[in-house]
Coordinates of C-alpha atoms and ligand atoms in Angstrom, one line a residue:
M1 CA -76.3 -52.1 19.6
R2 CA -72.6 -51.6 19.1
T3 CA -70.3 -52.7 16.3
Q4 CA -67.1 -51.6 14.7
V5 CA -68.4 -50.9 11.2
A6 CA -72.1 -50.1 10.5
I7 CA -72.8 -51.0 6.9
V8 CA -75.8 -49.4 5.2
G9 CA -77.0 -51.5 2.3
G10 CA -77.1 -55.3 1.8
G11 CA -76.3 -55.5 -1.9
P12 CA -73.1 -57.0 -3.2
A13 CA -71.0 -54.1 -1.9
G14 CA -72.3 -54.2 1.7
L15 CA -72.4 -58.0 2.0
L16 CA -68.9 -58.5 0.5
L17 CA -67.5 -55.8 2.8
S18 CA -69.0 -57.4 5.8
H19 CA -67.7 -60.8 4.8
I20 CA -64.1 -59.6 4.2
L21 CA -64.1 -57.6 7.4
D22 CA -65.3 -60.6 9.4
R23 CA -62.5 -62.7 7.9
N24 CA -60.0 -60.0 9.1
G25 CA -61.5 -60.0 12.6
V26 CA -63.5 -56.8 12.2
D27 CA -67.1 -56.7 13.4
S28 CA -69.9 -55.2 11.4
I29 CA -73.7 -55.0 11.1
V30 CA -75.4 -54.7 7.7
L31 CA -78.7 -52.7 7.5
E32 CA -80.8 -53.5 4.5
R33 CA -84.0 -51.6 3.7
Q34 CA -85.6 -54.4 1.6
T35 CA -86.4 -58.0 2.4
R36 CA -83.8 -60.6 1.5
A37 CA -86.2 -62.1 -1.2
H38 CA -86.4 -58.7 -2.9
V39 CA -82.6 -58.3 -2.9
L40 CA -82.2 -61.7 -4.4
E41 CA -84.7 -61.1 -7.1
R42 CA -82.9 -58.2 -8.7
I43 CA -81.4 -59.1 -12.1
R44 CA -78.2 -57.4 -12.9
A45 CA -75.1 -57.9 -15.2
G46 CA -73.1 -61.0 -15.0
V47 CA -69.6 -60.6 -16.4
L48 CA -66.7 -60.7 -13.9
E49 CA -63.3 -59.2 -14.4
A50 CA -60.3 -61.3 -13.7
G51 CA -59.6 -59.3 -10.5
T52 CA -63.1 -59.9 -9.2
V53 CA -62.8 -63.6 -9.8
A54 CA -59.5 -63.7 -8.0
L55 CA -60.8 -61.7 -5.1
L56 CA -63.9 -63.8 -4.7
R57 CA -61.7 -67.0 -4.7
D58 CA -59.3 -65.4 -2.2
V59 CA -62.0 -64.7 0.3
G60 CA -63.5 -68.2 0.1
L61 CA -66.4 -67.3 -2.3
G62 CA -65.1 -69.1 -5.4
E63 CA -66.5 -72.6 -5.0
R64 CA -69.9 -72.2 -6.7
M65 CA -68.6 -69.6 -9.1
D66 CA -66.0 -72.1 -10.3
R67 CA -68.5 -74.9 -10.5
E68 CA -71.4 -73.0 -12.3
G69 CA -69.7 -70.0 -13.9
H70 CA -68.6 -69.9 -17.5
P71 CA -65.0 -68.9 -18.0
H72 CA -64.3 -67.4 -21.4
D73 CA -61.4 -65.7 -23.3
G74 CA -63.2 -62.5 -23.9
S75 CA -66.3 -61.2 -25.7
S76 CA -67.1 -60.5 -29.4
I77 CA -68.3 -57.5 -31.3
A78 CA -70.4 -58.2 -34.4
W79 CA -70.5 -55.1 -36.5
E80 CA -73.0 -54.8 -39.3
N81 CA -71.3 -55.9 -42.6
R82 CA -67.9 -56.3 -40.9
P83 CA -66.0 -59.5 -39.8
R84 CA -66.5 -60.6 -36.1
F85 CA -64.1 -59.1 -33.7
L86 CA -63.0 -60.8 -30.4
I87 CA -61.9 -58.7 -27.4
D88 CA -59.3 -61.2 -26.6
T89 CA -58.5 -60.8 -23.0
K90 CA -56.7 -64.1 -22.8
K91 CA -54.3 -63.3 -25.6
Y92 CA -53.6 -59.7 -24.6
T93 CA -53.6 -59.9 -20.9
G94 CA -53.2 -63.7 -20.1
K95 CA -56.4 -63.4 -18.1
P96 CA -59.8 -65.0 -18.7
M97 CA -63.2 -63.5 -17.8
M98 CA -66.1 -65.3 -16.1
A99 CA -69.8 -65.2 -16.8
Y100 CA -71.6 -65.5 -13.4
G101 CA -74.7 -63.6 -12.4
Q102 CA -74.8 -61.0 -9.7
T103 CA -77.9 -62.8 -8.3
N104 CA -75.7 -65.9 -7.7
I105 CA -73.0 -63.8 -6.1
T106 CA -75.5 -62.2 -3.8
E107 CA -76.9 -65.7 -2.8
D108 CA -73.3 -66.9 -2.1
L109 CA -72.7 -63.8 0.0
Y110 CA -75.9 -64.3 2.1
A111 CA -75.0 -67.9 2.6
A112 CA -71.5 -67.0 3.8
R113 CA -72.8 -64.3 6.2
D114 CA -75.4 -66.8 7.6
A115 CA -72.7 -69.5 8.0
A116 CA -70.4 -67.1 9.9
G117 CA -73.3 -65.9 12.1
G118 CA -73.1 -62.4 10.6
Q119 CA -75.7 -59.9 11.4
V120 CA -77.7 -58.7 8.4
I121 CA -80.8 -56.8 9.5
D122 CA -83.3 -56.6 6.7
E123 CA -86.4 -54.4 6.4
A124 CA -84.5 -51.7 8.3
A125 CA -86.6 -48.6 7.7
N126 CA -85.7 -44.9 8.0
V127 CA -81.9 -45.4 8.3
Q128 CA -80.2 -42.2 9.4
L129 CA -76.5 -41.4 9.9
H130 CA -75.3 -39.2 12.8
D131 CA -72.2 -37.5 14.0
L132 CA -70.1 -38.6 11.0
T133 CA -67.3 -36.1 11.6
S134 CA -66.9 -37.2 15.3
T135 CA -65.0 -40.2 16.5
K136 CA -68.3 -41.7 17.7
P137 CA -70.7 -41.9 14.8
Y138 CA -74.0 -43.8 15.1
V139 CA -76.8 -45.0 12.9
T140 CA -80.5 -45.0 13.8
F141 CA -83.3 -47.0 12.1
E142 CA -86.6 -48.7 12.7
K143 CA -87.3 -52.4 12.7
A144 CA -90.8 -53.6 13.0
G145 CA -91.9 -50.2 14.2
A146 CA -89.3 -50.0 17.0
A147 CA -86.5 -47.4 17.0
Q148 CA -83.0 -48.8 17.1
R149 CA -79.5 -47.3 17.4
I150 CA -76.1 -48.7 16.5
D151 CA -73.0 -47.1 17.9
C152 CA -69.9 -47.7 15.7
D153 CA -66.4 -46.5 14.8
Y154 CA -67.1 -46.2 11.0
V155 CA -70.0 -46.1 8.6
A156 CA -69.8 -47.8 5.2
G157 CA -72.4 -46.3 2.7
C158 CA -73.1 -49.3 0.4
D159 CA -76.7 -48.4 -0.2
G160 CA -76.8 -47.9 -3.9
S161 CA -77.7 -44.9 -6.0
H162 CA -81.0 -44.1 -4.1
G163 CA -79.6 -44.6 -0.6
V164 CA -79.2 -42.2 2.3
S165 CA -75.4 -42.3 2.6
R166 CA -74.4 -40.1 -0.3
A167 CA -77.1 -37.6 0.8
A168 CA -75.5 -37.4 4.2
I169 CA -72.5 -35.6 2.7
P170 CA -73.1 -31.8 2.8
A171 CA -73.8 -30.6 -0.8
R172 CA -71.2 -27.9 -0.5
L173 CA -68.5 -30.5 -0.2
M174 CA -69.7 -32.7 -3.1
K175 CA -69.1 -32.6 -6.7
T176 CA -71.2 -34.7 -9.1
F177 CA -70.5 -35.6 -12.7
E178 CA -73.2 -37.0 -14.8
K179 CA -74.1 -38.0 -18.3
S180 CA -77.5 -39.4 -19.4
Y181 CA -77.7 -41.3 -22.7
P182 CA -80.7 -40.8 -25.0
F183 CA -81.8 -44.5 -24.9
G184 CA -82.2 -47.5 -22.7
W185 CA -81.7 -51.3 -22.8
L186 CA -84.7 -53.6 -23.1
G187 CA -83.6 -56.9 -21.6
I188 CA -85.1 -60.3 -21.3
M189 CA -84.1 -63.5 -19.5
S190 CA -85.1 -66.8 -21.1
E191 CA -84.7 -70.4 -20.0
T192 CA -83.0 -71.4 -23.2
P193 CA -79.4 -72.5 -23.9
P194 CA -77.4 -69.2 -24.4
Y195 CA -75.6 -68.2 -27.5
P196 CA -72.1 -69.6 -26.9
E197 CA -70.3 -66.3 -26.4
I198 CA -71.1 -62.9 -25.1
C199 CA -71.6 -60.8 -28.2
Y200 CA -72.1 -57.1 -28.6
C201 CA -73.8 -56.3 -31.9
Y202 CA -73.7 -52.9 -33.6
H203 CA -76.4 -52.4 -36.2
S204 CA -78.0 -49.4 -37.9
R205 CA -81.2 -50.5 -36.2
G206 CA -79.5 -50.1 -32.9
F207 CA -77.3 -52.1 -30.4
A208 CA -78.0 -55.7 -29.3
L209 CA -76.3 -57.9 -26.8
A210 CA -76.3 -61.7 -26.3
S211 CA -75.3 -62.8 -22.8
Q212 CA -75.7 -65.7 -20.5
R213 CA -76.2 -66.8 -16.9
N214 CA -75.9 -70.6 -17.0
P215 CA -76.3 -73.5 -19.5
M216 CA -80.1 -73.0 -19.5
L217 CA -80.4 -69.3 -18.8
S218 CA -79.8 -66.6 -21.4
R219 CA -79.9 -62.9 -21.2
Y220 CA -80.5 -60.7 -24.3
Y221 CA -80.8 -56.9 -24.7
I222 CA -81.7 -54.5 -27.4
Q223 CA -81.2 -50.7 -27.4
C224 CA -84.6 -49.0 -27.1
D225 CA -86.0 -45.5 -27.0
L226 CA -86.5 -44.0 -23.6
D227 CA -90.3 -43.9 -23.9
T228 CA -90.5 -47.6 -24.8
R229 CA -93.3 -49.5 -23.0
L230 CA -92.9 -53.1 -22.0
E231 CA -96.5 -53.9 -23.1
D232 CA -95.5 -53.0 -26.7
W233 CA -92.8 -55.7 -26.7
P234 CA -94.2 -59.2 -26.6
D235 CA -91.6 -61.9 -26.8
D236 CA -92.0 -62.4 -30.6
R237 CA -91.4 -58.8 -31.4
F238 CA -88.3 -58.8 -29.1
W239 CA -86.8 -61.8 -30.8
E240 CA -87.6 -60.5 -34.3
E241 CA -85.9 -57.2 -33.5
F242 CA -82.9 -58.9 -31.8
K243 CA -82.3 -61.1 -34.8
A244 CA -82.6 -58.1 -37.2
R245 CA -79.6 -56.6 -35.4
C246 CA -77.2 -59.6 -35.5
P247 CA -75.3 -61.5 -38.2
Q248 CA -76.9 -64.4 -40.0
D249 CA -74.7 -67.1 -38.4
M250 CA -75.7 -65.8 -35.0
V251 CA -79.4 -65.7 -36.0
D252 CA -79.2 -69.3 -37.0
A253 CA -77.6 -70.3 -33.7
I254 CA -79.9 -68.4 -31.3
V255 CA -82.4 -70.6 -29.4
T256 CA -85.5 -68.5 -28.6
G257 CA -88.2 -69.2 -26.0
P258 CA -90.6 -67.4 -23.7
S259 CA -89.1 -64.7 -21.5
I260 CA -89.2 -65.2 -17.7
E261 CA -88.3 -61.5 -17.1
K262 CA -88.4 -58.4 -19.2
S263 CA -87.3 -54.9 -18.1
I264 CA -86.1 -51.6 -19.4
A265 CA -83.1 -49.7 -17.9
P266 CA -82.0 -46.2 -19.0
L267 CA -78.3 -45.7 -19.5
R268 CA -76.4 -43.2 -17.3
S269 CA -72.9 -42.4 -16.1
F270 CA -72.6 -40.7 -12.7
V271 CA -69.7 -40.1 -10.3
S272 CA -69.8 -38.3 -7.0
E273 CA -66.7 -37.0 -5.3
P274 CA -65.4 -37.4 -2.6
M275 CA -66.2 -40.9 -1.5
R276 CA -65.5 -40.0 2.1
Y277 CA -67.0 -37.7 4.7
G278 CA -65.5 -37.9 8.2
R279 CA -66.0 -41.5 9.2
L280 CA -68.4 -42.2 6.4
F281 CA -67.0 -44.1 3.4
L282 CA -69.0 -44.7 0.2
A283 CA -68.6 -47.9 -1.9
G284 CA -70.3 -49.2 -5.0
D285 CA -73.4 -47.7 -6.6
A286 CA -73.7 -45.3 -3.7
A287 CA -70.9 -43.3 -5.2
H288 CA -71.0 -44.1 -8.9
I289 CA -73.2 -45.5 -11.7
V290 CA -71.9 -46.7 -15.1
P291 CA -73.9 -47.7 -18.1
P292 CA -74.2 -51.5 -18.4
T293 CA -72.1 -51.6 -21.6
G294 CA -68.9 -53.5 -20.5
A295 CA -70.5 -54.7 -17.2
K296 CA -68.4 -52.7 -14.9
G297 CA -70.9 -51.9 -12.2
L298 CA -70.5 -54.9 -10.0
N299 CA -66.8 -55.1 -10.7
L300 CA -66.3 -51.5 -9.5
A301 CA -68.3 -52.3 -6.3
V302 CA -65.9 -55.2 -5.7
S303 CA -62.8 -53.0 -6.2
D304 CA -64.1 -50.3 -3.9
V305 CA -64.7 -53.0 -1.2
F306 CA -61.2 -54.3 -1.8
Y307 CA -59.7 -50.9 -1.0
L308 CA -62.1 -50.1 1.9
S309 CA -61.7 -53.5 3.6
R310 CA -57.9 -53.2 3.4
A311 CA -58.1 -49.7 4.9
L312 CA -60.4 -50.6 7.8
T313 CA -58.4 -53.7 8.5
E314 CA -55.2 -51.7 8.6
A315 CA -56.9 -49.2 11.0
Y316 CA -57.8 -51.9 13.5
R317 CA -54.8 -54.1 13.2
Y318 CA -52.0 -51.5 13.2
N319 CA -53.8 -48.4 14.3
K320 CA -52.8 -46.7 11.1
T321 CA -55.1 -44.7 8.8
D322 CA -52.9 -44.2 5.7
Y323 CA -55.2 -46.5 3.6
L324 CA -58.3 -44.9 5.0
D325 CA -56.9 -41.4 4.2
S326 CA -56.1 -42.4 0.6
Y327 CA -59.3 -44.5 0.1
A328 CA -61.3 -41.9 -1.8
D329 CA -58.4 -41.0 -4.2
T330 CA -57.4 -44.6 -4.8
A331 CA -60.9 -45.9 -5.4
L332 CA -61.8 -42.9 -7.6
R333 CA -58.9 -43.4 -9.9
R334 CA -60.2 -46.8 -10.8
V335 CA -63.8 -45.6 -10.9
W336 CA -62.9 -43.0 -13.5
G337 CA -61.1 -45.7 -15.5
A338 CA -64.2 -47.8 -15.7
A339 CA -66.4 -44.7 -16.2
R340 CA -64.4 -43.8 -19.2
M341 CA -64.3 -47.4 -20.6
S342 CA -68.1 -47.9 -20.3
W343 CA -68.8 -44.5 -21.8
W344 CA -66.4 -45.2 -24.7
L345 CA -68.0 -48.6 -25.4
T346 CA -71.5 -47.1 -25.1
M347 CA -70.6 -44.4 -27.6
L348 CA -69.0 -47.0 -30.0
L349 CA -71.8 -49.5 -30.0
H350 CA -75.1 -47.5 -30.0
R351 CA -77.1 -45.5 -32.5
F352 CA -77.6 -41.9 -31.3
P353 CA -80.9 -40.4 -32.3
D354 CA -79.5 -37.0 -33.5
E355 CA -76.1 -38.0 -34.7
T356 CA -74.7 -36.4 -37.8
P357 CA -73.2 -38.4 -40.7
F358 CA -69.8 -37.2 -39.6
E359 CA -70.3 -38.8 -36.1
E360 CA -71.4 -42.0 -37.8
R361 CA -68.3 -42.1 -39.9
M362 CA -66.1 -41.5 -36.8
R363 CA -67.7 -44.5 -35.1
L364 CA -67.2 -46.7 -38.1
N365 CA -63.6 -45.6 -38.4
Q366 CA -63.1 -46.3 -34.7
F367 CA -64.3 -49.8 -35.2
D368 CA -62.1 -50.3 -38.3
Y369 CA -59.1 -49.1 -36.3
L370 CA -59.9 -51.7 -33.7
L371 CA -60.0 -54.4 -36.3
A372 CA -56.7 -53.4 -37.8
S373 CA -54.6 -52.5 -34.8
E374 CA -53.2 -54.9 -32.3
H375 CA -52.4 -52.0 -30.1
A376 CA -56.0 -50.8 -30.0
Q377 CA -57.2 -54.4 -29.4
A378 CA -54.7 -54.8 -26.5
S379 CA -55.9 -51.5 -25.0
L380 CA -59.5 -52.5 -25.1
A381 CA -58.8 -56.0 -23.8
E382 CA -56.8 -54.6 -20.9
Q383 CA -59.7 -52.4 -19.8
Y384 CA -62.4 -55.0 -20.4
V385 CA -60.6 -57.6 -18.3
G386 CA -60.2 -54.9 -15.6
L387 CA -57.4 -52.6 -14.6
P388 CA -55.3 -53.9 -11.8
Y389 CA -56.2 -53.0 -8.2
Ligands
APR1 N1 -81.2 -48.1 4.0 C1 -80.8 -49.4 3.9 N2 -80.5 -50.0 2.7 C2 -80.7 -49.3 1.6 C3 -81.2 -48.0 1.6 C4 -81.4 -47.4 2.9 N3 -81.9 -46.1 3.0 N4 -81.2 -47.5 0.4 C5 -80.9 -48.6 -0.4 N5 -80.5 -49.6 0.3 C6 -80.1 -51.0 -0.1 C7 -80.8 -51.4 -1.4 O1 -82.1 -52.0 -1.1 C8 -79.8 -52.4 -2.0 O2 -80.1 -53.7 -1.5 O3 -78.8 -50.9 -0.5 C9 -78.5 -51.9 -1.4 C10 -77.6 -51.4 -2.5 O4 -77.3 -52.5 -3.4 P1 -77.0 -52.3 -5.0 O5 -77.9 -51.3 -5.5 O6 -76.9 -53.6 -5.6 O7 -75.5 -51.6 -5.0 P2 -74.1 -52.2 -4.7 O8 -74.1 -53.1 -3.5 O9 -73.2 -51.0 -4.7 O10 -73.7 -53.1 -5.9 C11 -73.4 -52.6 -7.2 O11 -75.3 -53.3 -8.3 O12 -76.5 -51.7 -9.6 C12 -75.6 -52.8 -9.6 O13 -74.4 -52.4 -11.6 C13 -74.4 -52.4 -10.2 O14 -73.7 -54.5 -10.3 C14 -73.5 -53.3 -9.6 C15 -73.9 -53.5 -8.2
PHB2 C1 -75.2 -59.2 -18.8 O1 -75.0 -60.4 -18.9 O2 -76.2 -58.8 -18.2 C2 -74.3 -58.2 -19.4 C3 -73.2 -58.7 -20.1 C4 -72.3 -57.8 -20.7 C5 -72.5 -56.5 -20.5 C6 -73.6 -56.0 -19.9 C7 -74.5 -56.8 -19.3 O3 -71.6 -55.6 -21.1

């Protein structure tokens, strides 16, 4: 086979890149290791920055999001024994946010690729990248036991944190930055009407978060120890613990019900540099992981794809590589902004097992400063709504 851009990974980053390139007249083939059903089953965060919403609308993917998504003016922080605080993105930036699940976005992307006759090869096994520093790279893989080869001009590594693309960059050229947090999030999905706003709760028992997917689908999380076992957390225990961490008016308003999904995710920050090696360009989780606090993961994948699709389009349309040459630096500046924001919000809102009383007071004072200062509120709102592309 031959295509212009071989895209490894059919998650949101790979599919969106393929979709935008197609609109710009650039050909691509997406190689996905899993089945489509598997990709669509994954449950991930669901808060979209204003820039993500605008981009999805711009590229013709806004219809269902605008119909089913839930626009809001920001999210709240409920701190134990303190008044509720709204991260007011509308007031400070003029921009709203949108609650719309990544699962829905992935469905919309698959539908758009299908409608345009795009090639997404699923169950592509043993994907390998070759000759990345030449002008004629190629990708090999196996489909239903048969060896296949795609010749291309560029390779986009959109294969998430466990993919092959990042590993194809020689270790001596790579620098990785990592922080693991000493806790995870235990999350449940339940078919109940959500709490009306996205609310981050800080409590001496630990962090809790109320979020939503649609009018009959709620998402709730609590901070948990890393050795937590799902079997020890039947629904009743989860709800009881969740309610113990949020204010009384919130407890009264929460509609509980059986969970339809329950899972644990450890929290981690990770960035690898550079995001380019020869004709290979990384985008999304393949290059960076943020902790879920602040819901930046998907939004970062979208901004990477914005920069990369612009760069590849420029290369084909005008035979210029300025944007390709600056892709890694441009994308990384924004990545580090989101890495810092999600690290900061994680530090602010969680209990750390070994923290000293001094550290606790620093956190409390940080929150009181947020409550008291319009400047601090504006700064957080600006980052929560998403830094401009
Ligand atoms: N070959 C082909 N495909 C692969 C390979 C491989 N060797 N390894 C992984 N993949 C696929 C995965 O099965 C997955 O479908 O690449 C895809 C990567 O998708 P995501 O992990 O969703 O990553 P990305 O598209 O960058 O989206 C980022 O996902 O993790 C969340 O918080 C993150 O919301 C953000 C979003
Ligand atoms: C979610 O809805 O899953 C979610 C919302 C906000 C976050 C993280 C996750 O900060």
